Structure formats: structure tokens, C-alpha cells
PDB file of C-alpha atoms in Angstrom:
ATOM      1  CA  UNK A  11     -10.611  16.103  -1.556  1.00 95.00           C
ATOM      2  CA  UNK A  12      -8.779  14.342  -4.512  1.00 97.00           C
ATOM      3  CA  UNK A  13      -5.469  12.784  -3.795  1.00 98.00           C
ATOM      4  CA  UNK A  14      -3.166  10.470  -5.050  1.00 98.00           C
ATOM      5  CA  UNK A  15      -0.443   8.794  -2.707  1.00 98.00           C
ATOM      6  CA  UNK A  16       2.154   6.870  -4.105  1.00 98.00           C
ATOM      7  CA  UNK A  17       4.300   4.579  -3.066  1.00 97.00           C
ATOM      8  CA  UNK A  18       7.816   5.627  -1.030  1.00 97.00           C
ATOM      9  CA  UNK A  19      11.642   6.023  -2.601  1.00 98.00           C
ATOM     10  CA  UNK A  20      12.838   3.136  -3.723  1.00 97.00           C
ATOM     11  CA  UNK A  21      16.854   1.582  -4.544  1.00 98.00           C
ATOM     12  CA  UNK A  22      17.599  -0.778  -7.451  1.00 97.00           C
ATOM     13  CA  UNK A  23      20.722  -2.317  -8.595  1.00 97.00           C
ATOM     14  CA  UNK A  24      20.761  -2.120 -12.710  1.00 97.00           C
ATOM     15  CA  UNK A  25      18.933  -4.734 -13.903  1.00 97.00           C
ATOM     16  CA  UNK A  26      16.268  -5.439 -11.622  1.00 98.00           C
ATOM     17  CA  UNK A  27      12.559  -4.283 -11.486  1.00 98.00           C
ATOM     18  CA  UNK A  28      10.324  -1.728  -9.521  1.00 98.00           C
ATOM     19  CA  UNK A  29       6.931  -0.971  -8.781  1.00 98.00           C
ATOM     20  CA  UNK A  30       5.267   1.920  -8.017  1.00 98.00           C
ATOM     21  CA  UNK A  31       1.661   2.351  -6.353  1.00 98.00           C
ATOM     22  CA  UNK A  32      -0.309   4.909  -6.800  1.00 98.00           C
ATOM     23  CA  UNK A  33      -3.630   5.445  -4.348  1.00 98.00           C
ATOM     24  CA  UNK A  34      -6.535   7.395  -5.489  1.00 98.00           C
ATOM     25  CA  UNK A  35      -8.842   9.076  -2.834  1.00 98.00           C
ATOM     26  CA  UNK A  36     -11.670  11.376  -2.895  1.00 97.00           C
ATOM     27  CA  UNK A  37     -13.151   9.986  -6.173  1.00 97.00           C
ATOM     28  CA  UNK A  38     -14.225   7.186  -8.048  1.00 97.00           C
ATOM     29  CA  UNK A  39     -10.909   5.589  -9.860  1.00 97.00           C
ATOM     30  CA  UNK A  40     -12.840   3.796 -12.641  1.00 96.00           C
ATOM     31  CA  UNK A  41     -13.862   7.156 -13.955  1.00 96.00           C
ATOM     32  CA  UNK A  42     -10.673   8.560 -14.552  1.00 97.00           C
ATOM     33  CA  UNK A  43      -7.447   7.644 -15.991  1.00 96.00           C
ATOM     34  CA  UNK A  44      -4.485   7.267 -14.808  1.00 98.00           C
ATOM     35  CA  UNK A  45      -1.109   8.382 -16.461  1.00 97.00           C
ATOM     36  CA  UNK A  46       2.399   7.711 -15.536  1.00 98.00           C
ATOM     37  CA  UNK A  47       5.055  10.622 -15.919  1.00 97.00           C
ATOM     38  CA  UNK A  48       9.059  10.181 -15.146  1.00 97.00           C
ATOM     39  CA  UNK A  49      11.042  13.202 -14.849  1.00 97.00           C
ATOM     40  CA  UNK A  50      14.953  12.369 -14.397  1.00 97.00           C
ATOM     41  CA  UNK A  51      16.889  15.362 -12.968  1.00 94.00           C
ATOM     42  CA  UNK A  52      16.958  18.805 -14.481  1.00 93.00           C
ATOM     43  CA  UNK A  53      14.619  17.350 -17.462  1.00 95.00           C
ATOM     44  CA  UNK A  54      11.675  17.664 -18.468  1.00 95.00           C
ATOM     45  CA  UNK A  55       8.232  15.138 -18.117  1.00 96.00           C
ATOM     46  CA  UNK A  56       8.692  11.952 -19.718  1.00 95.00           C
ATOM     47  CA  UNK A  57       4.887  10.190 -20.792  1.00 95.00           C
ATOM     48  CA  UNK A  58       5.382   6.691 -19.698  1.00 96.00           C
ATOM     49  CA  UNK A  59       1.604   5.901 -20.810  1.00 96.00           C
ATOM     50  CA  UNK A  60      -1.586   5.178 -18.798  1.00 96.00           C
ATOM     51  CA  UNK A  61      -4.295   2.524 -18.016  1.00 97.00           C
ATOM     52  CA  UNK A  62      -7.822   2.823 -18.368  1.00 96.00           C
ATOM     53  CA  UNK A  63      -8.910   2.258 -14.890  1.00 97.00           C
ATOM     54  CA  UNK A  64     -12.612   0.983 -15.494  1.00 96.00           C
ATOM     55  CA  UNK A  65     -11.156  -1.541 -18.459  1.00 96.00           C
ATOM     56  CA  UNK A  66      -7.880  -2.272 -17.379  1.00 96.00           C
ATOM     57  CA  UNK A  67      -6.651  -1.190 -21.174  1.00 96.00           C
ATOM     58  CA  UNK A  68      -3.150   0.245 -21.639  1.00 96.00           C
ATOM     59  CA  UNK A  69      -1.331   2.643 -23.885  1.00 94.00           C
ATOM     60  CA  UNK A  70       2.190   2.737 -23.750  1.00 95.00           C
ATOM     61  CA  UNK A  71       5.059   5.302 -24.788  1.00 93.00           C
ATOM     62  CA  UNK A  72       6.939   3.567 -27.670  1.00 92.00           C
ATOM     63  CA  UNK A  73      10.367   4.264 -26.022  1.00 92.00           C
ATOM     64  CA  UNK A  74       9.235   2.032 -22.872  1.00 94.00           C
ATOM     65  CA  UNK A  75       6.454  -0.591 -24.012  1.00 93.00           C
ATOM     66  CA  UNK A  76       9.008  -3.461 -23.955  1.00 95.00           C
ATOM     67  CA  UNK A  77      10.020  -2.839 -20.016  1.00 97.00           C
ATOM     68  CA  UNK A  78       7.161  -0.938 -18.520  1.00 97.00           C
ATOM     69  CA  UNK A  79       3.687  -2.418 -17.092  1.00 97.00           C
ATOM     70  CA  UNK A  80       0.349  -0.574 -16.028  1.00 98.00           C
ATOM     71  CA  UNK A  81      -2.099  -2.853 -13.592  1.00 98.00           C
ATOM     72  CA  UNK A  82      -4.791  -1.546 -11.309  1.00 98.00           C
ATOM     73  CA  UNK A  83      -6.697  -2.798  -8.168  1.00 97.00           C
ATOM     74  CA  UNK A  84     -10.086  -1.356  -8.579  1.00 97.00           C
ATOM     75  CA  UNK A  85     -11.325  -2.646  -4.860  1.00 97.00           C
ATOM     76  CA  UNK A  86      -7.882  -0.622  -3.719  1.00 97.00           C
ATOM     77  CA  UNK A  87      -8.394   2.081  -5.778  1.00 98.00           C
ATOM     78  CA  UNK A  88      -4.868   1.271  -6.651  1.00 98.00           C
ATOM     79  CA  UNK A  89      -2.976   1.900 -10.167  1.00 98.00           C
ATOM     80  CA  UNK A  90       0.150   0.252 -10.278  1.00 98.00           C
ATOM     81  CA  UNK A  91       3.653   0.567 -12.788  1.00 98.00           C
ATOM     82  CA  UNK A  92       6.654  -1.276 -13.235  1.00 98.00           C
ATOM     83  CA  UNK A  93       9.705  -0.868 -15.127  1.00 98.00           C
ATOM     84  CA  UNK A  94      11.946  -3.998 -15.457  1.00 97.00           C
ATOM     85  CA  UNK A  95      15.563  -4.004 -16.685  1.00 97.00           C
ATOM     86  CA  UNK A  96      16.311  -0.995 -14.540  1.00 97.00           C
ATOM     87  CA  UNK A  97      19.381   1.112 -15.455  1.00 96.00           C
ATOM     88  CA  UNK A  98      21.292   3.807 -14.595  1.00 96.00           C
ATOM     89  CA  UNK A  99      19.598   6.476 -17.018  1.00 95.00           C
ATOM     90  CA  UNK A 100      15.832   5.628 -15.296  1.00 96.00           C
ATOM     91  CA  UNK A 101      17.434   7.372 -11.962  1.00 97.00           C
ATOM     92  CA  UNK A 102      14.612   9.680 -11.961  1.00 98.00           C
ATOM     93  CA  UNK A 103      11.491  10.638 -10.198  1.00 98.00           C
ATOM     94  CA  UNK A 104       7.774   8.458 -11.112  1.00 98.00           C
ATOM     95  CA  UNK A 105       4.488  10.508 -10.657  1.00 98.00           C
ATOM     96  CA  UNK A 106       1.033   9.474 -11.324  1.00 98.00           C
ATOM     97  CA  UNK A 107      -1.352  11.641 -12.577  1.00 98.00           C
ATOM     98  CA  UNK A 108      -5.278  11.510 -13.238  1.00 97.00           C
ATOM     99  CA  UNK A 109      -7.229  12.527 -17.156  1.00 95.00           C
ATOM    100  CA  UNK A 110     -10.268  12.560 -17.604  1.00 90.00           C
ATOM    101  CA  UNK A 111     -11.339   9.993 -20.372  1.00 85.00           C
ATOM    102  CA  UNK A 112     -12.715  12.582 -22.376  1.00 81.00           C
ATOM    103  CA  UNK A 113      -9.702  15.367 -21.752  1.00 82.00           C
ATOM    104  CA  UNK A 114      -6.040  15.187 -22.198  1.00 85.00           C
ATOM    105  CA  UNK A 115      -5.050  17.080 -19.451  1.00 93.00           C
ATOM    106  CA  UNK A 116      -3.842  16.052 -15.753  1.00 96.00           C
ATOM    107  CA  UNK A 117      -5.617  17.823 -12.739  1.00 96.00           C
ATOM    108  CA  UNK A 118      -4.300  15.823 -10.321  1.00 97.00           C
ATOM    109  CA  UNK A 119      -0.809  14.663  -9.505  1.00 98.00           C
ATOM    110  CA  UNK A 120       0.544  12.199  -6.984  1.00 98.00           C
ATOM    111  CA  UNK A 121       3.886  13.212  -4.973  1.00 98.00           C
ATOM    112  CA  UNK A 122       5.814  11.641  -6.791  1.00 98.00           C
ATOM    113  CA  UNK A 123       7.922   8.222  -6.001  1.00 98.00           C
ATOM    114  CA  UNK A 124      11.873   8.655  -6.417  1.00 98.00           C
ATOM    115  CA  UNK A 125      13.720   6.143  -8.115  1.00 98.00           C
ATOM    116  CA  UNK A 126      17.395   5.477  -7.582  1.00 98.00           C
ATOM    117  CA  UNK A 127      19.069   2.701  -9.708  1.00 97.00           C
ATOM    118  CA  UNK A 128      22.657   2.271  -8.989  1.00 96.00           C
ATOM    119  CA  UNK A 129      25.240  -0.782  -8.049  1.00 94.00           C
TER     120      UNK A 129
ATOM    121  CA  UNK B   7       6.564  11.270 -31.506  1.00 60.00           C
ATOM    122  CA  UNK B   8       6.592  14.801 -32.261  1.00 70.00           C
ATOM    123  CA  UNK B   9       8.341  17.773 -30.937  1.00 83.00           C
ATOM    124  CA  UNK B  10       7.053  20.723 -28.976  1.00 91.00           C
ATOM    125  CA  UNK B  11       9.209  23.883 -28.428  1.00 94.00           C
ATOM    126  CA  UNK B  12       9.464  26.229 -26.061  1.00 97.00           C
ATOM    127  CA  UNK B  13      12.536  29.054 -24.898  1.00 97.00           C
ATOM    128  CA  UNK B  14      14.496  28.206 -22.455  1.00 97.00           C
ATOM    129  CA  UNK B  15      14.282  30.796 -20.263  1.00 97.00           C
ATOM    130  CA  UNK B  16      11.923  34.181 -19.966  1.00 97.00           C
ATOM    131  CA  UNK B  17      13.325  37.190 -17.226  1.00 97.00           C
ATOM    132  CA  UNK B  18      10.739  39.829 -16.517  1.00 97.00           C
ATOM    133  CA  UNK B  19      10.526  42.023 -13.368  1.00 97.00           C
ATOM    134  CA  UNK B  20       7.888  42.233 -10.662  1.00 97.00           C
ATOM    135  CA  UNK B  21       4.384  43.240 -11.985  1.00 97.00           C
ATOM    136  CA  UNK B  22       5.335  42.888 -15.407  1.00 97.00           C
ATOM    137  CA  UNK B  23       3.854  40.146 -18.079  1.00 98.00           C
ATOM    138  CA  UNK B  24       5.486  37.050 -19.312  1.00 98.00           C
ATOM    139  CA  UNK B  25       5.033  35.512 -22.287  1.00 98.00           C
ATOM    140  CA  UNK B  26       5.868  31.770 -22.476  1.00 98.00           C
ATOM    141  CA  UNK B  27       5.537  30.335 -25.877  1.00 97.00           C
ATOM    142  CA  UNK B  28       5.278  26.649 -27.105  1.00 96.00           C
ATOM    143  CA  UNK B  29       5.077  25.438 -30.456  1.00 93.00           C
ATOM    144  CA  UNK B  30       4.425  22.359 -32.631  1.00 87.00           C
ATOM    145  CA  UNK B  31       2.623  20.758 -35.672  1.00 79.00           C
ATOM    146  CA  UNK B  32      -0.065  18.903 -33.319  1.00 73.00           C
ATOM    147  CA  UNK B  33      -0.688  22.190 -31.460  1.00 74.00           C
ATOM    148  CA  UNK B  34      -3.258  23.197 -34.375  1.00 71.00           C
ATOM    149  CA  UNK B  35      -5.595  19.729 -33.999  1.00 77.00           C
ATOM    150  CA  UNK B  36      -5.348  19.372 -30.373  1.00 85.00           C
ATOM    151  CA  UNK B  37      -5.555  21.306 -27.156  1.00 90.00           C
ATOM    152  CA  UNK B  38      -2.497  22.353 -24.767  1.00 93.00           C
ATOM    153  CA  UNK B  39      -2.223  22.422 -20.960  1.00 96.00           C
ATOM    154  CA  UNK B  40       0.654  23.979 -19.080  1.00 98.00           C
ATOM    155  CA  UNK B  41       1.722  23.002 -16.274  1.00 98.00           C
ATOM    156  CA  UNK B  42       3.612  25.011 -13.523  1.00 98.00           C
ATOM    157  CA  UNK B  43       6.440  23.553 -11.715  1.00 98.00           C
ATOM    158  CA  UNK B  44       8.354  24.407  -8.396  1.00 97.00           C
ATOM    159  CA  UNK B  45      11.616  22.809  -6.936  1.00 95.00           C
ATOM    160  CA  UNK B  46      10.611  19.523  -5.477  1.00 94.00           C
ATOM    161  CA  UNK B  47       7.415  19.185  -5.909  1.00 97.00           C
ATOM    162  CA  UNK B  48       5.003  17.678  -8.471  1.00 97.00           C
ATOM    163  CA  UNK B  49       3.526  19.748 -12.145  1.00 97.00           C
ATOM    164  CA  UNK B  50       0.440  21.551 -11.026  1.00 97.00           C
ATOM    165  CA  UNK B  51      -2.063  22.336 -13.905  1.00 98.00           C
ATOM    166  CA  UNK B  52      -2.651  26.332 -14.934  1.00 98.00           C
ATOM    167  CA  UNK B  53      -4.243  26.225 -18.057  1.00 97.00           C
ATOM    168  CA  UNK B  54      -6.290  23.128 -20.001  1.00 96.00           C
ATOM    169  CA  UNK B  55      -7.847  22.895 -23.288  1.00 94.00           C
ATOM    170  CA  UNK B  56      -5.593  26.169 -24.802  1.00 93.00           C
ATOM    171  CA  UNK B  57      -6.887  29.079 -22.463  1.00 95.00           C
ATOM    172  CA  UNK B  58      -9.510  27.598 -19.529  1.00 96.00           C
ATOM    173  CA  UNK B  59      -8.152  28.026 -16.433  1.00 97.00           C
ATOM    174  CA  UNK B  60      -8.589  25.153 -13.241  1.00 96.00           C
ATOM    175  CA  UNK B  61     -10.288  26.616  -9.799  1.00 95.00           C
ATOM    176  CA  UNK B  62      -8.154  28.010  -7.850  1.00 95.00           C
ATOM    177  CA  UNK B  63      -5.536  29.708 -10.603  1.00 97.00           C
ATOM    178  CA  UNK B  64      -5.175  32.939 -10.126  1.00 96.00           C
ATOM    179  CA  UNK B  65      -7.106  34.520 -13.110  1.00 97.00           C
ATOM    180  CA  UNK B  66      -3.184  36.291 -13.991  1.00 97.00           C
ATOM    181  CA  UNK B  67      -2.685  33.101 -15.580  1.00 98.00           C
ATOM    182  CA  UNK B  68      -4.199  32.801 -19.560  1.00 98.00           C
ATOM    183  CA  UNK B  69      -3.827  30.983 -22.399  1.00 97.00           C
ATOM    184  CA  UNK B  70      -4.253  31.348 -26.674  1.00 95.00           C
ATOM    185  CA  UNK B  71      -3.554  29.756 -29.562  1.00 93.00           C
ATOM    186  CA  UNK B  72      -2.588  31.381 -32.849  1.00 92.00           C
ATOM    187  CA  UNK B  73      -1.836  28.787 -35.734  1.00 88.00           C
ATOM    188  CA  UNK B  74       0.426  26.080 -34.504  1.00 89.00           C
ATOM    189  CA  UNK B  75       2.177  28.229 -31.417  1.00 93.00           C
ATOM    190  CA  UNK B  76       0.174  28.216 -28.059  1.00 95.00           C
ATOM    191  CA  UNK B  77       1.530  30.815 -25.514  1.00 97.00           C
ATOM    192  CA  UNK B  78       0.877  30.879 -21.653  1.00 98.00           C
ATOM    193  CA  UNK B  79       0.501  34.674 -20.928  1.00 98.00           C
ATOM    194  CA  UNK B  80       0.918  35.676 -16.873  1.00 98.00           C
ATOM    195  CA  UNK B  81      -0.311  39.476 -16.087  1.00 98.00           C
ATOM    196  CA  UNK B  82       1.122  41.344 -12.859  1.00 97.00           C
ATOM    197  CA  UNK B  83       3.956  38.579 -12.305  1.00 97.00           C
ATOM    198  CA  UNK B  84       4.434  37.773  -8.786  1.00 97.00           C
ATOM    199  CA  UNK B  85       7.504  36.631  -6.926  1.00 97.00           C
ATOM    200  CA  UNK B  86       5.639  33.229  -6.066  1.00 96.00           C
ATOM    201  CA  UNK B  87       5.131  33.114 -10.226  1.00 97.00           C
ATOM    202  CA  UNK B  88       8.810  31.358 -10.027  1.00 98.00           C
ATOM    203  CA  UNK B  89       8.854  28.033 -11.767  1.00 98.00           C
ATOM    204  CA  UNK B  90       9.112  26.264 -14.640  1.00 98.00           C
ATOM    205  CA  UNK B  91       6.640  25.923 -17.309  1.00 98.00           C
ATOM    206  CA  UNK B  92       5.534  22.899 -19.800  1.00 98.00           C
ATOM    207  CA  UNK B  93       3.173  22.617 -22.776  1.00 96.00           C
ATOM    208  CA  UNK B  94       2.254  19.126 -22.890  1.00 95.00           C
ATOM    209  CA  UNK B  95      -0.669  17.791 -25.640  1.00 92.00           C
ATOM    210  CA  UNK B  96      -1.486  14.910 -26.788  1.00 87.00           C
ATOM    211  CA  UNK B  97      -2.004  13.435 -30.358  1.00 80.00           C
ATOM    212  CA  UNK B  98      -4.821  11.423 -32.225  1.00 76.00           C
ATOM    213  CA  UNK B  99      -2.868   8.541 -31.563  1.00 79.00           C
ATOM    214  CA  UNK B 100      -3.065   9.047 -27.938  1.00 79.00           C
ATOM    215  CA  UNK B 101       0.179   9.751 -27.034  1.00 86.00           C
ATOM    216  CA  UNK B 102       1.157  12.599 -25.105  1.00 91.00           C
ATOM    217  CA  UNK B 103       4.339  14.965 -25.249  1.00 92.00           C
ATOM    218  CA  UNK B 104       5.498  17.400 -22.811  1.00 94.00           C
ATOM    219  CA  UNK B 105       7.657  20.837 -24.004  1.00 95.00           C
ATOM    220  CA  UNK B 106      11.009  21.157 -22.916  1.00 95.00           C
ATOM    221  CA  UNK B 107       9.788  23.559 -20.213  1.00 97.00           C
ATOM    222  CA  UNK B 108      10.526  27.375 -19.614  1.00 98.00           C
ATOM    223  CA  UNK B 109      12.176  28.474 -16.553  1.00 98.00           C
ATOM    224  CA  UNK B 110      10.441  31.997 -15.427  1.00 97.00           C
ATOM    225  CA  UNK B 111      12.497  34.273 -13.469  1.00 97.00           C
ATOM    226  CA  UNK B 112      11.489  37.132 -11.672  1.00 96.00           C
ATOM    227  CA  UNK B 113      13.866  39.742 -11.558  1.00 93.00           C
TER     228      UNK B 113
END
């Protein structure tokens, strides 16, 4: 069945940079999108952007397209984000999710990947 | 960016329906999901494309659209219907916007 499987929890200090994997199984990546979604605590979704898996194209949320980047490893089945110049505020937790290309919604969630940036 | 509103909160007892609305000037061009949310654990999709419905959701859950306000409607409200709720759409500019989300309590 359809699954996405990110990466584990991860500790920054402010300032640094982290990466978050996402693993698709169950379908063929290149055929659907994948989005990237942060949700600090108690708030609501935040659209980070997404990547056109069968391209490698990217859209990003103007509040983070100077610090966040969208890459994929299409042999891995792999989507990949990181957000540089990590502060306190991004303390939050990172979830994929997959679109359709010709849809705008997202069936498919990964677990989510929690974030903790503090010194 | 642009805005999309919802309430809050909505309280409704056991077997009753809830009426979660979410509103916005994009809502009228493009379609809305909702998303249900529990403690802990990751959005799960009820409703795409204003009122179609993913397998596997019970058929309580049902969307409309009337002008520029979308509303998730959920008949016979169960216990297990405790969460909260986003809109989310996206724009012709392909950027997407979640709600602020509705918590739904069950009395």
C-alpha cells in the first residue's frame, strides 16, 4: 500500500541546517508530487512548497524560498528538504505529503519528522 | 498569500451534525480539501475537490460550496469524530494555504 517514511527527530543549534527524507513506497514517485508541510505547536499547516518528482522542478512558499531546498532521488524513490539558517521559531514538526499533478489535494501523508532547534 | 477562515471551535453532542465552515476569496475559482487531524499524528484527507469523499471516509463526512464559503458538514457525529479540521486550497499561482483549523468537540 502507499506510504511515505520520513526521516527520524532531529536537534539543531540556531543557525545550522537540516534535512529531511521522505521515502515513497507502493507507487511510482515520478507520478506524483511531493509537498512539504511544517506545523509548529498548537498551529496550524504551514505550505513549505513541493518538487515535481518526474522533473525535479520546484515551487516554493515566498516566506521560505531564501532558506528552504526540495531535491529528489528518483532511483530511491526519495524526496528530500532542507531548511538552512535554523532558528528557534522553525521548532516544529516537517511532513511530506503526495498531489497528484493534476489535483491540489494530499492523499497521502508521511509521519512526520520533528524538528527541535535550540542552543 | 491569501487568507482562509474558519471558527475556532464547533461543540455539538453525540449523533448530532457539525457544521465546519471555511471561507475565502480563492474558494470560488478553486477546489477545497479538509483535512482531519488527531493529537500526534499526521492530517488525514476527508473531503477533496469541495464535496468527493476518499475510500475509506465514512460517507458522514460531506462537503459544499456556496459562493466563496466551503463548509465540511459531519452527520451522526461520533466520539472518534474528535479532531481538528483544515480547509486548505490552492491558488492559480500554485501556492497552497491551509485554514486556521476548527477544533470539533463532542460533548
Amino acid at each position: 500500500q502507499v506510504q511515505l517514511v520520513q526521516s527520524g527527530a532531529e536537534v539543531r543549534k540556531p543557525g545550522a541546517s537540516v534535512k529531511v527524507s521522505c521515502k515513497a513506497l507502493g507507487y511510482t514517485f515520478a507520478s506524483y508530487a511531493i509537498h512539504w508541510v511544517r506545523q509548529a505547536p498548537g498551529q496550524r499547516p504551514e505550505w513549505l512548497g513541493w518538487i515535481n518528482t518526474a522533473t525535479g522542478s520546484t515551487k516554493f512558499s515566498e516566506k521560505f524560498q531564501d532558506r528552504v531546498t526540495f531535491s529528489r532521488d528518483t532511483s530511491a524513490s526519495t524526496a528530500y528538504m532542507e531548511l538552512s539558517s535554523l532558528r528557534s521559531e522553525d521548532t516544529a514538526v516537517f511532513y511530506c505529503a503526495r498531489c497528484d499533478y493534476s489535483r491540489g489535494h494530499f492523499d497521502y501523508w508521511g509521519q512526520g519528522s520533528r524538528v527541535t532547534v535550540s542552543s | 498569500s491569501y487568507e482562509l477562515a474558519q471558527p475556532p471551535s464547533v461543540s455539538v453532542s453525540p449523533g448530532q451534525t457539525a457544521a465546519i465552515t471555511c471561507s475565502g476569496d480563492a474558494l470560488a475559482k478553486q477546489y477545497t480539501s479538509w483535512y482531519q487531524q488527531k493529537p500526534g499524528q499526521a492530517p488525514i484527507l476527508v473531503i477533496f475537490r469541495d464535496n468527493e469523499r476518499p475510500s475509506g471516509i465514512p460517507a458522514r463526512f460531506s462537503g459544499s460550496i456556496s459562493g466563496t464559503t466551503v463548509t465540511l458538514t459531519i452527520a451522526d457525529v461520533q466520539a472518534e469524530d474528535e479532531a481538528h479540521y483544515y480547509c486548505q486550497t490552492a491558488d492559480r499561482s500554485a501556492t497552497w494555504a491551509f485554514g486556521g483549523g476548527t477544533v470539533l468537540t463532542v460533548l
